[in-house]
Tab-separated table of C-alpha atoms and ligand atoms in Angstrom:
chain	number	residue	atom	x	y	z
A	1	UNK	CA	0.000	0.000	0.000
A	2	UNK	CA	1.053	3.502	-0.745
A	3	UNK	CA	1.262	6.437	1.599
A	4	UNK	CA	-1.012	8.823	-0.223
A	5	UNK	CA	-3.146	10.237	2.537
A	6	UNK	CA	-5.704	12.945	1.967
A	7	UNK	CA	-4.445	16.470	1.497
A	8	UNK	CA	-1.012	15.548	0.132
A	9	UNK	CA	-1.693	16.496	-3.491
A	10	UNK	CA	0.115	19.476	-4.995
A	11	UNK	CA	-1.774	22.324	-6.662
A	12	UNK	CA	-2.153	22.653	-10.429
A	13	UNK	CA	0.381	21.021	-12.695
A	14	UNK	CA	2.811	20.437	-9.851
A	15	UNK	CA	0.709	17.375	-9.032
A	16	UNK	CA	1.925	15.760	-12.269
A	17	UNK	CA	5.491	16.286	-11.033
A	18	UNK	CA	4.637	14.740	-7.675
A	19	UNK	CA	3.084	11.777	-9.419
A	20	UNK	CA	6.266	11.278	-11.445
A	21	UNK	CA	8.481	11.564	-8.348
A	22	UNK	CA	6.457	8.908	-6.542
A	23	UNK	CA	7.009	6.325	-9.286
A	24	UNK	CA	10.024	5.509	-7.110
A	25	UNK	CA	8.761	4.589	-3.678
A	26	UNK	CA	9.133	2.499	-0.549
A	27	UNK	CA	5.743	0.848	0.058
A	28	UNK	CA	4.623	0.590	3.682
A	29	UNK	CA	3.995	-3.121	3.604
A	30	UNK	CA	7.267	-4.338	2.085
A	31	UNK	CA	9.602	-1.440	2.990
A	32	UNK	CA	11.652	-2.393	-0.076
A	33	UNK	CA	12.283	0.356	-2.656
A	34	UNK	CA	10.333	-0.136	-5.867
A	35	UNK	CA	10.714	1.534	-9.225
A	36	UNK	CA	7.347	1.704	-10.974
A	37	UNK	CA	8.527	4.005	-13.741
A	38	UNK	CA	7.913	1.474	-16.516
A	39	UNK	CA	4.247	1.091	-15.596
A	40	UNK	CA	3.906	4.870	-15.377
A	41	UNK	CA	5.582	5.356	-18.785
A	42	UNK	CA	3.253	2.815	-20.401
A	43	UNK	CA	0.205	4.414	-18.817
A	44	UNK	CA	1.330	7.882	-19.979
A	45	UNK	CA	2.140	6.557	-23.480
A	46	UNK	CA	5.748	7.697	-23.249
A	47	UNK	CA	8.036	6.443	-25.994
A	48	UNK	CA	11.837	6.658	-26.263
A	49	UNK	CA	13.755	8.940	-26.245
A	50	UNK	CA	11.286	10.992	-24.165
A	51	UNK	CA	10.764	8.077	-21.833
A	52	UNK	CA	14.452	7.961	-20.889
A	53	UNK	CA	14.576	11.714	-20.526
A	54	UNK	CA	11.624	11.697	-18.130
A	55	UNK	CA	13.176	8.930	-16.051
A	56	UNK	CA	16.324	11.031	-15.768
A	57	UNK	CA	14.204	14.066	-14.856
A	58	UNK	CA	12.548	12.043	-12.113
A	59	UNK	CA	15.862	10.914	-10.657
A	60	UNK	CA	17.266	14.456	-10.665
A	61	UNK	CA	14.092	16.044	-9.279
A	62	UNK	CA	14.066	13.538	-6.428
A	63	UNK	CA	17.528	14.823	-5.526
A	64	UNK	CA	16.262	18.419	-5.878
A	65	UNK	CA	13.406	17.692	-3.452
A	66	UNK	CA	15.484	15.749	-0.936
A	67	UNK	CA	18.451	18.159	-1.047
A	68	UNK	CA	16.983	21.671	-1.567
A	69	UNK	CA	20.450	23.249	-1.935
A	70	UNK	CA	20.893	21.259	-5.142
A	71	UNK	CA	17.551	22.324	-6.650
A	72	UNK	CA	18.724	25.528	-8.407
A	73	UNK	CA	21.594	23.775	-10.191
A	74	UNK	CA	19.355	20.881	-11.244
A	75	UNK	CA	16.516	23.096	-12.508
A	76	UNK	CA	18.916	25.449	-14.307
A	77	UNK	CA	20.462	22.436	-15.994
A	78	UNK	CA	17.045	21.411	-17.385
A	79	UNK	CA	16.247	24.968	-18.505
A	80	UNK	CA	19.456	24.922	-20.513
A	81	UNK	CA	19.082	21.378	-21.823
A	82	UNK	CA	15.504	21.933	-23.042
A	83	UNK	CA	16.054	25.520	-24.145
A	84	UNK	CA	13.189	26.824	-21.997
A	85	UNK	CA	12.633	30.545	-22.506
A	86	UNK	CA	10.528	33.147	-20.740
A	87	UNK	CA	7.602	34.472	-22.769
A	88	UNK	CA	5.259	37.337	-21.994
A	89	UNK	CA	1.586	36.405	-22.280
A	90	UNK	CA	-1.666	38.287	-21.682
A	91	UNK	CA	-1.643	37.437	-17.959
A	92	UNK	CA	2.027	37.838	-17.201
A	93	UNK	CA	5.178	35.902	-17.837
A	94	UNK	CA	5.338	32.212	-18.653
A	95	UNK	CA	7.704	29.739	-20.291
A	96	UNK	CA	8.078	28.428	-23.808
A	97	UNK	CA	9.713	25.200	-24.912
A	98	UNK	CA	9.571	22.628	-27.666
A	99	UNK	CA	10.212	19.683	-25.411
A	100	UNK	CA	6.796	17.994	-25.163
A	101	UNK	CA	5.887	16.262	-21.901
A	102	UNK	CA	9.314	16.614	-20.331
A	103	UNK	CA	9.160	20.351	-21.054
A	104	UNK	CA	5.718	20.614	-19.457
A	105	UNK	CA	7.000	18.907	-16.315
A	106	UNK	CA	10.002	21.222	-16.070
A	107	UNK	CA	7.776	24.286	-16.596
A	108	UNK	CA	5.470	23.059	-13.819
A	109	UNK	CA	8.527	23.077	-11.531
A	110	UNK	CA	9.531	26.581	-12.647
A	111	UNK	CA	6.012	27.902	-12.082
A	112	UNK	CA	6.117	26.380	-8.591
A	113	UNK	CA	9.447	28.088	-7.861
A	114	UNK	CA	8.021	31.418	-9.102
A	115	UNK	CA	4.918	30.993	-6.923
A	116	UNK	CA	6.954	30.077	-3.821
A	117	UNK	CA	5.496	26.569	-3.872
A	118	UNK	CA	8.542	24.500	-4.762
A	119	UNK	CA	9.829	24.367	-1.158
A	120	UNK	CA	6.482	22.857	-0.149
A	121	UNK	CA	7.151	19.773	-2.213
A	122	UNK	CA	8.886	17.504	0.286
A	123	UNK	CA	10.096	13.950	0.687
A	124	UNK	CA	9.268	12.221	3.966
A	125	UNK	CA	12.591	11.664	5.789
A	126	UNK	CA	11.388	8.211	6.801
A	127	UNK	CA	9.644	6.583	3.842
A	128	UNK	CA	10.751	9.176	1.210
A	129	UNK	CA	7.227	9.543	-0.181
A	130	UNK	CA	6.843	12.957	-1.839
A	131	UNK	CA	3.964	15.084	-0.566
A	132	UNK	CA	2.884	18.692	-0.802
A	133	UNK	CA	2.960	20.600	2.457
A	134	UNK	CA	-0.260	22.626	2.719
A	135	UNK	CA	0.394	23.829	6.275
A	136	UNK	CA	0.448	27.573	6.807
A	137	UNK	CA	4.097	27.769	7.896
A	138	UNK	CA	5.318	24.977	5.571
A	139	UNK	CA	6.678	23.203	8.646
A	140	UNK	CA	5.506	19.685	7.954
A	141	UNK	CA	8.254	17.054	7.828
A	142	UNK	CA	6.645	13.631	7.574
A	143	UNK	CA	4.012	12.220	5.313
A	144	UNK	CA	0.737	11.303	7.048
A	145	UNK	CA	1.847	13.156	10.167
A	146	UNK	CA	-1.769	13.442	11.276
A	147	UNK	CA	-3.543	11.433	8.621
A	148	UNK	CA	-2.508	7.839	9.318
A	149	UNK	CA	-5.545	5.978	8.038
A	150	UNK	CA	-6.482	2.385	8.778
A	151	UNK	CA	-3.589	0.116	7.889
A	152	UNK	CA	-1.329	3.056	7.117
A	153	UNK	CA	1.728	3.770	9.177
A	154	UNK	CA	2.299	7.278	10.336
A	155	UNK	CA	5.964	8.136	9.828
A	156	UNK	CA	5.780	11.185	12.093
A	157	UNK	CA	4.268	9.252	15.003
A	158	UNK	CA	6.861	6.511	14.644
A	159	UNK	CA	9.640	9.107	14.720
A	160	UNK	CA	8.111	10.700	17.826
A	161	UNK	CA	7.901	7.373	19.601
A	162	UNK	CA	11.550	6.685	18.790
A	163	UNK	CA	12.607	10.121	20.046
A	164	UNK	CA	10.584	9.602	23.228
A	165	UNK	CA	12.209	6.219	23.835
A	166	UNK	CA	15.648	7.744	23.334
A	167	UNK	CA	14.875	10.492	25.834
A	168	UNK	CA	13.438	8.150	28.460
A	169	UNK	CA	16.449	5.854	28.138
A	170	UNK	CA	18.650	8.916	28.640
A	171	UNK	CA	20.598	8.412	25.415
B	201	ZN	ZN1	6.598	8.744	5.421
């Protein structure tokens, strides 16, 4: 089973990025990392070479989410690689590219950066599931911190229990 509790979805097209990122996951029941990219690519009708490019994008964006200091370098690399350019439209500034689906995914990331939303896309430090932090102060760390449904583990509660045990043992 997968950790997708209610309220973890990202706004707008950023949700497509989150969906891509979570094609690599550690399911709760097995706790063994799984790569479901091939099933995703088939479902999205991705063909080579775009398919390989999107897999690479996923791997690099996972690093960008898990290590925020690396995000600018990674995103700038994709802007350059895909020749993404700013373009003025009727409602403001947007981005142009000729890179198909991979371009759309990169632009969704850039729009999120521009809107101050990128930092809200987070990977749970325990199970590494990527979720969108809707809290007011963007202070959420774990997936399902308060939303552990039936059968679902709650990474935040488990971490709290561990910390409590450490304290009570005086470690
Ligand atoms: Zn988690």
